[in-house]
mmCIF file of C-alpha atoms in Angstrom:
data_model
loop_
_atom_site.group_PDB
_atom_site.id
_atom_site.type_symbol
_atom_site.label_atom_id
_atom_site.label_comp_id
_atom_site.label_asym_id
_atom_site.label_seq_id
_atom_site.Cartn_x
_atom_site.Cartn_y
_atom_site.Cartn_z
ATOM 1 C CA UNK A 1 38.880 -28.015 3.452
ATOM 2 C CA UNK A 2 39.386 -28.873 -0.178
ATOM 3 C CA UNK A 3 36.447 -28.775 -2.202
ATOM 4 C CA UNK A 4 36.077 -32.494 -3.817
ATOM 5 C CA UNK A 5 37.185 -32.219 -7.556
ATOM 6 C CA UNK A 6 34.442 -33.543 -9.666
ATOM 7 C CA UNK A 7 35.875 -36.564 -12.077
ATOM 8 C CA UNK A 8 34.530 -38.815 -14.756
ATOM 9 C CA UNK A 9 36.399 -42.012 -14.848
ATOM 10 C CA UNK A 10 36.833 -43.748 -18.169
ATOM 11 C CA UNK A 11 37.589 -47.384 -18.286
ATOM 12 C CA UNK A 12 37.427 -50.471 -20.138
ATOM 13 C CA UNK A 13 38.396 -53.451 -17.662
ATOM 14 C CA UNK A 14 38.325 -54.822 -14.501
ATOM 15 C CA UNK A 15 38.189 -51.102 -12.861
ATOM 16 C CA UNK A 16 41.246 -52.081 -10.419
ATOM 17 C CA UNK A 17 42.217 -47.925 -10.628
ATOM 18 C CA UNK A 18 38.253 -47.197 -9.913
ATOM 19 C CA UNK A 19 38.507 -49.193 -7.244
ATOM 20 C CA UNK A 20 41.752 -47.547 -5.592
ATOM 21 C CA UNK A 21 40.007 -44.062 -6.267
ATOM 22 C CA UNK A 22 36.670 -45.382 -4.261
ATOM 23 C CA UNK A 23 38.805 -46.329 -1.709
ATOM 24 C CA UNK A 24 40.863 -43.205 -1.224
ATOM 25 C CA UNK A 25 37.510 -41.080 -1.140
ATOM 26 C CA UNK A 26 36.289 -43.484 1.321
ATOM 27 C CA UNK A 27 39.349 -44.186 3.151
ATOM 28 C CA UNK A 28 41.608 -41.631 2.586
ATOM 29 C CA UNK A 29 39.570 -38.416 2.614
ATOM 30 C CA UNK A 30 40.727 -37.803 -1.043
ATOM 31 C CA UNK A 31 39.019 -34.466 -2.082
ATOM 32 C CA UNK A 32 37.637 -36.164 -5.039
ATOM 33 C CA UNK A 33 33.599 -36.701 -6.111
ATOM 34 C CA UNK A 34 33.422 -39.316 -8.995
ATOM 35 C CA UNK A 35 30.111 -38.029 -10.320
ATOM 36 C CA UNK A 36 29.901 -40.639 -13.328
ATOM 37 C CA UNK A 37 31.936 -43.321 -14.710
ATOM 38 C CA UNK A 38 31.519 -44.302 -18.589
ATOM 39 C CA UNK A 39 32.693 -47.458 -19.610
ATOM 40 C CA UNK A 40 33.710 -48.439 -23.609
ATOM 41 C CA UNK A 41 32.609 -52.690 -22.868
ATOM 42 C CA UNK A 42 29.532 -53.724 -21.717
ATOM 43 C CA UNK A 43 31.819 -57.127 -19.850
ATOM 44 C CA UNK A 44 33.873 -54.374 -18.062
ATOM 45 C CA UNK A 45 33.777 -55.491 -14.682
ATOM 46 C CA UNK A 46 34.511 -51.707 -13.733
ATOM 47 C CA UNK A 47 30.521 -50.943 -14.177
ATOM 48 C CA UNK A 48 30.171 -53.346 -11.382
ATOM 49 C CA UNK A 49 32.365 -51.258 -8.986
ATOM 50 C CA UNK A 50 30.966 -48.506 -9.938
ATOM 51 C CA UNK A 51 27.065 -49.468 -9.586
ATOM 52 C CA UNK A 52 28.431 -50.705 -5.837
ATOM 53 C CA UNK A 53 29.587 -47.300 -4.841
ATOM 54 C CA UNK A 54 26.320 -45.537 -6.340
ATOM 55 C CA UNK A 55 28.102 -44.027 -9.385
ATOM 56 C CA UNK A 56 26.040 -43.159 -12.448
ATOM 57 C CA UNK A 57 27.014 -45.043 -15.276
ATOM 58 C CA UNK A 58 27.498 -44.680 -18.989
ATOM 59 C CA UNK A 59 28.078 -47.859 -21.167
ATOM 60 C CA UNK A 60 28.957 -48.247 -24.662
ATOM 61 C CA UNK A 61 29.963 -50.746 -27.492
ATOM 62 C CA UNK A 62 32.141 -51.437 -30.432
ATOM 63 C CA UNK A 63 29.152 -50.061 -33.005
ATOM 64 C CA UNK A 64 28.857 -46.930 -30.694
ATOM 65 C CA UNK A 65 33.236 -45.981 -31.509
ATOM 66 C CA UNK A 66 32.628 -46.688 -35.280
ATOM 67 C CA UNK A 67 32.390 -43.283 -35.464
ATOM 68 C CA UNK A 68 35.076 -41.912 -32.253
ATOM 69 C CA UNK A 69 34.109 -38.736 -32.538
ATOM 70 C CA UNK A 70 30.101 -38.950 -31.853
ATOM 71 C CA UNK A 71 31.245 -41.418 -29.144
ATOM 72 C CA UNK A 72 33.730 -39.124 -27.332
ATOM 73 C CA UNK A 73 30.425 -36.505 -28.249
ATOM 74 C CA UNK A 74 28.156 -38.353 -25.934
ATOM 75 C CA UNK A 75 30.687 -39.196 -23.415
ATOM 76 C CA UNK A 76 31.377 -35.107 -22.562
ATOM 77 C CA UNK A 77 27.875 -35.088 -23.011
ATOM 78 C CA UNK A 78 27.200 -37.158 -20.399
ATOM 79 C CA UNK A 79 30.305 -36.087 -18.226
ATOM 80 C CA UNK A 80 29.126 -32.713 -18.652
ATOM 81 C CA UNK A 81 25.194 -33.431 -17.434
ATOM 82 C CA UNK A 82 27.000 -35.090 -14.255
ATOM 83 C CA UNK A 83 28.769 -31.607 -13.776
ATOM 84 C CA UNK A 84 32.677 -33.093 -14.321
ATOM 85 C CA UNK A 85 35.634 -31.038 -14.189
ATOM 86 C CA UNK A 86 37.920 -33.180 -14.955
ATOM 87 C CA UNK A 87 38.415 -36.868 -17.036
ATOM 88 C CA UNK A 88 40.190 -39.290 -15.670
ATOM 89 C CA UNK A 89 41.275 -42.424 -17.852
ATOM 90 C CA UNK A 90 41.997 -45.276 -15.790
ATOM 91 C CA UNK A 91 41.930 -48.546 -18.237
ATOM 92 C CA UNK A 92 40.724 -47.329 -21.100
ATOM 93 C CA UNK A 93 41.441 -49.316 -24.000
ATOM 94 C CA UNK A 94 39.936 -46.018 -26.398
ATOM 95 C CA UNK A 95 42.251 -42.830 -28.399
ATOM 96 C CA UNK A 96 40.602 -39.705 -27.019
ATOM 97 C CA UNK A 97 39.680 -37.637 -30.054
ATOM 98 C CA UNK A 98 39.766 -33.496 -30.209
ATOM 99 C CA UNK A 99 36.260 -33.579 -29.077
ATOM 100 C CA UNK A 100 37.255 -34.734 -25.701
ATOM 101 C CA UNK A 101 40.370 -32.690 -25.267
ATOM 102 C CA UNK A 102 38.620 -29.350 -26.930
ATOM 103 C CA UNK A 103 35.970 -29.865 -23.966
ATOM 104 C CA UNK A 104 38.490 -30.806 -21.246
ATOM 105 C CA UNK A 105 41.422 -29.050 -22.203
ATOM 106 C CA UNK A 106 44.647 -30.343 -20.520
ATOM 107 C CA UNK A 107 41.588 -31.628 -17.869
ATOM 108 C CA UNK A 108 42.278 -35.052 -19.471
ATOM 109 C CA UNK A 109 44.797 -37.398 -17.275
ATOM 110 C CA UNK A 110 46.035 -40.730 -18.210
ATOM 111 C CA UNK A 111 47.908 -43.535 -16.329
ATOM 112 C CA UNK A 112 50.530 -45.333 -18.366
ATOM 113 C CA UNK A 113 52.164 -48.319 -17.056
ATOM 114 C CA UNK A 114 55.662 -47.231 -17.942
ATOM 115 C CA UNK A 115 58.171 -44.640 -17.870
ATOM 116 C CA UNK A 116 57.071 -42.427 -20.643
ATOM 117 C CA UNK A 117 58.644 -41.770 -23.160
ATOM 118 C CA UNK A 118 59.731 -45.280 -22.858
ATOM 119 C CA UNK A 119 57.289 -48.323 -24.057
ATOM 120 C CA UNK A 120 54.531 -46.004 -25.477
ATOM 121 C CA UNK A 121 51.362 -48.248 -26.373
ATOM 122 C CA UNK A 122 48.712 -50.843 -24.942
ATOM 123 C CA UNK A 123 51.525 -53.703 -24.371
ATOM 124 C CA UNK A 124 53.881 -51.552 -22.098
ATOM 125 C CA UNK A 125 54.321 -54.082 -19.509
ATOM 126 C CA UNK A 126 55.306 -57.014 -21.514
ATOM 127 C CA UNK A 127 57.422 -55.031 -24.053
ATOM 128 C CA UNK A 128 59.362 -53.332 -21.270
ATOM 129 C CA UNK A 129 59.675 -57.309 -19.538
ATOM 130 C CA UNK A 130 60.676 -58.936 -22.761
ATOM 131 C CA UNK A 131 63.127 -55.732 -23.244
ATOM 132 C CA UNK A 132 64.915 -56.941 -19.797
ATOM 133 C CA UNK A 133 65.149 -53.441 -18.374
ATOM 134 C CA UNK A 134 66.039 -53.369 -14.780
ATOM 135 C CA UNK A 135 63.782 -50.167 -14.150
ATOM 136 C CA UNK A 136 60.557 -49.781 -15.304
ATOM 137 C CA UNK A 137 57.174 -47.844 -13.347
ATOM 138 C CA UNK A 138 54.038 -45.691 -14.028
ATOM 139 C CA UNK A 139 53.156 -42.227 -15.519
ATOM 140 C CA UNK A 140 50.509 -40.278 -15.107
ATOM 141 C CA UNK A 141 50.164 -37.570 -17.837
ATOM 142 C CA UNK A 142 47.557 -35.555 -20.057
ATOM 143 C CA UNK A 143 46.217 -36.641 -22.623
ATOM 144 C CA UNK A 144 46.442 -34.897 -25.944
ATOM 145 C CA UNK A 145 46.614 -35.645 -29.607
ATOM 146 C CA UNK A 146 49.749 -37.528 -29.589
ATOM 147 C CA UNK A 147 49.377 -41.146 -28.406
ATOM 148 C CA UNK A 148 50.938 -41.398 -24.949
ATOM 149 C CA UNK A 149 53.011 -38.350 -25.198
ATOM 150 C CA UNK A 150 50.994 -35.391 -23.251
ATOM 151 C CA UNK A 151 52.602 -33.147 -20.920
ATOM 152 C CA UNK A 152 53.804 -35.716 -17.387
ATOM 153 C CA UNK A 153 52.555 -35.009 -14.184
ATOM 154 C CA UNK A 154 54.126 -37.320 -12.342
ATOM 155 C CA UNK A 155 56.374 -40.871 -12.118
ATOM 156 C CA UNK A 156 57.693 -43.597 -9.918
ATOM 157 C CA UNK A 157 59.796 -46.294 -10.738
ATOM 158 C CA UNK A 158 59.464 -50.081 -10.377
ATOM 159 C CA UNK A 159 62.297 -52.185 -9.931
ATOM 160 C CA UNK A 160 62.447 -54.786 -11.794
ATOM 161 C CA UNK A 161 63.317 -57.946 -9.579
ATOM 162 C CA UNK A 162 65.686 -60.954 -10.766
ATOM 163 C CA UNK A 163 63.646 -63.509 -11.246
ATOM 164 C CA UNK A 164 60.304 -61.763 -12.057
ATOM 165 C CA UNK A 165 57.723 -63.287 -14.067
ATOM 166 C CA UNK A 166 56.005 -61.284 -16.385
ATOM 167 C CA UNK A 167 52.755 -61.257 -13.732
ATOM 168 C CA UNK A 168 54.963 -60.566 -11.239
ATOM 169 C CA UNK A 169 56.208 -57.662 -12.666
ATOM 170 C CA UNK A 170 52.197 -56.513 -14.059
ATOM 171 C CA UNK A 171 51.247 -56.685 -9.849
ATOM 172 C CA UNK A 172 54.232 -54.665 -9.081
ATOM 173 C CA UNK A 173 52.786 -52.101 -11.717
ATOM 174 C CA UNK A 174 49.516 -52.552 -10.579
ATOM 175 C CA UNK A 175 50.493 -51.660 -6.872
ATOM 176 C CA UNK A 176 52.017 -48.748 -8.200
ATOM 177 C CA UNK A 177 49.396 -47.450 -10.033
ATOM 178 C CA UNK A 178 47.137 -47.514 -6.994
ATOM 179 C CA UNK A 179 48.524 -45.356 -5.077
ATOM 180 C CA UNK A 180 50.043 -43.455 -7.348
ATOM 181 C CA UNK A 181 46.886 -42.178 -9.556
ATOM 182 C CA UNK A 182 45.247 -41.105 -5.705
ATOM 183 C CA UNK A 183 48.081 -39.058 -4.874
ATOM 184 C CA UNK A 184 48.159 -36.784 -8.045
ATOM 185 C CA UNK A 185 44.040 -36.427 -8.226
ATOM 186 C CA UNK A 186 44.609 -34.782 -4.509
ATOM 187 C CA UNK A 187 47.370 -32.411 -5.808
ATOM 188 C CA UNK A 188 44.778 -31.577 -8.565
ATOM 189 C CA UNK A 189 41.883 -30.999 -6.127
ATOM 190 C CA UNK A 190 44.485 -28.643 -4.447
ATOM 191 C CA UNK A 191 44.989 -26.687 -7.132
ATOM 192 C CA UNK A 192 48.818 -27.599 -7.461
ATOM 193 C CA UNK A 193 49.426 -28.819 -10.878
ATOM 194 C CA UNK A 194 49.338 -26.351 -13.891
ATOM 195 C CA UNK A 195 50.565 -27.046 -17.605
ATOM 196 C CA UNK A 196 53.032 -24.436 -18.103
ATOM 197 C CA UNK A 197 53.307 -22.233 -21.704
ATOM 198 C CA UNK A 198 56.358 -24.570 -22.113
ATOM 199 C CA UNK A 199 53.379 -27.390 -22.155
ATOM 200 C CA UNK A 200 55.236 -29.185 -18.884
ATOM 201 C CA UNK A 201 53.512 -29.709 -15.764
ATOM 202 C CA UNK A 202 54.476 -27.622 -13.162
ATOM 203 C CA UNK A 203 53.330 -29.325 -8.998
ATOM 204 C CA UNK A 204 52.980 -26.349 -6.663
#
């Protein structure tokens, strides 16, 4: 048996990626233990999700990030108290800062809904859309300093239908993202992915 990787999930919104996480624990027999979730909106409807499965919570505001580096302080702080290996962003709206990554280093993972390096940013979906590309998807990567551009753990593509709507295309992403994010937390509980000295991700 695995032992369940302790996570701290970051988020900002609904919580949709939470939610698939919960589910794979639950579900799926994931080897994963989300020991405390930390949200940067006090709306997020995420907190809700979490407070239904029994995660601990952390919630901050706008006046908290005015300084990002205090707030990414008390976040490790409080990821660290909850005993997390690893941070897992799913949703969140925030740039880590060097405070984060120093404390989790390349323990940081980030879902991006596009084909990085393609349609960096926090309007991925509707760029790529109004772009017209035929093949879009989701990455997951780490985070580092560099906005969106961290070493890639892993990527699947999304056709993009003829016809689509724009929220057509965002639930096709979505759906992706679900099972996607899931998949790579087991390999990580496994002990399969490694960052390489060429800083590329290596899956056992």
């Amino acid at each position: 048996m695995t032992e369940p990787l302790k996570i701290g999930v970051l988020l900002s919104g609904s919580g949709t990626n939470l939610q698939a996480i919960i589910d794979a624990v639950r579900d799926d027999g994931l080897p994963v233990d989300i020991v405390h979730v930390v949200s940067s909106r006090p709306d997020a409807y995420g907190i809700e999700r979490a407070k239904a499965a029994g995660i601990p919570t952390t919630v901050l505001n706008r006046e908290v990030y005015a300084d990002p580096e205090a707030a990414d302080a008390r976040i490790v702080e409080a990821l660290r108290a909850a005993g997390a290996i690893y941070v897992v962003m799913a949703g969140y709206m925030r740039k880590v800062t060097p405070v984060m990554l120093n404390a989790f280093p390349d323990r940081v993972l980030n879902l991006h809904p596009a084909l990085l390096p393609s349609f960096k940013g926090a309007h991925a979906i509707a760029e790529a859309y109004e772009a017209g590309v035929k093949v879009t998807g989701v990455t997951v990567h780490f985070a580092n300093e560099d906005y969106d551009k961290g070493p890639i753990v892993a990527q699947r593509a999304v056709e993009v239908q003829e016809g689509w709507t724009l929220e057509e295309l965002e639930a096709a992403i979505h759906e992706v993202e679900h099972a996607l994010y899931p998949q790579v937390l087991c390999l990580v509980a496994e002990g399969r992915v490694t960052v390489g000295d060429d800083r590329k991700v290596h899956v056992a």
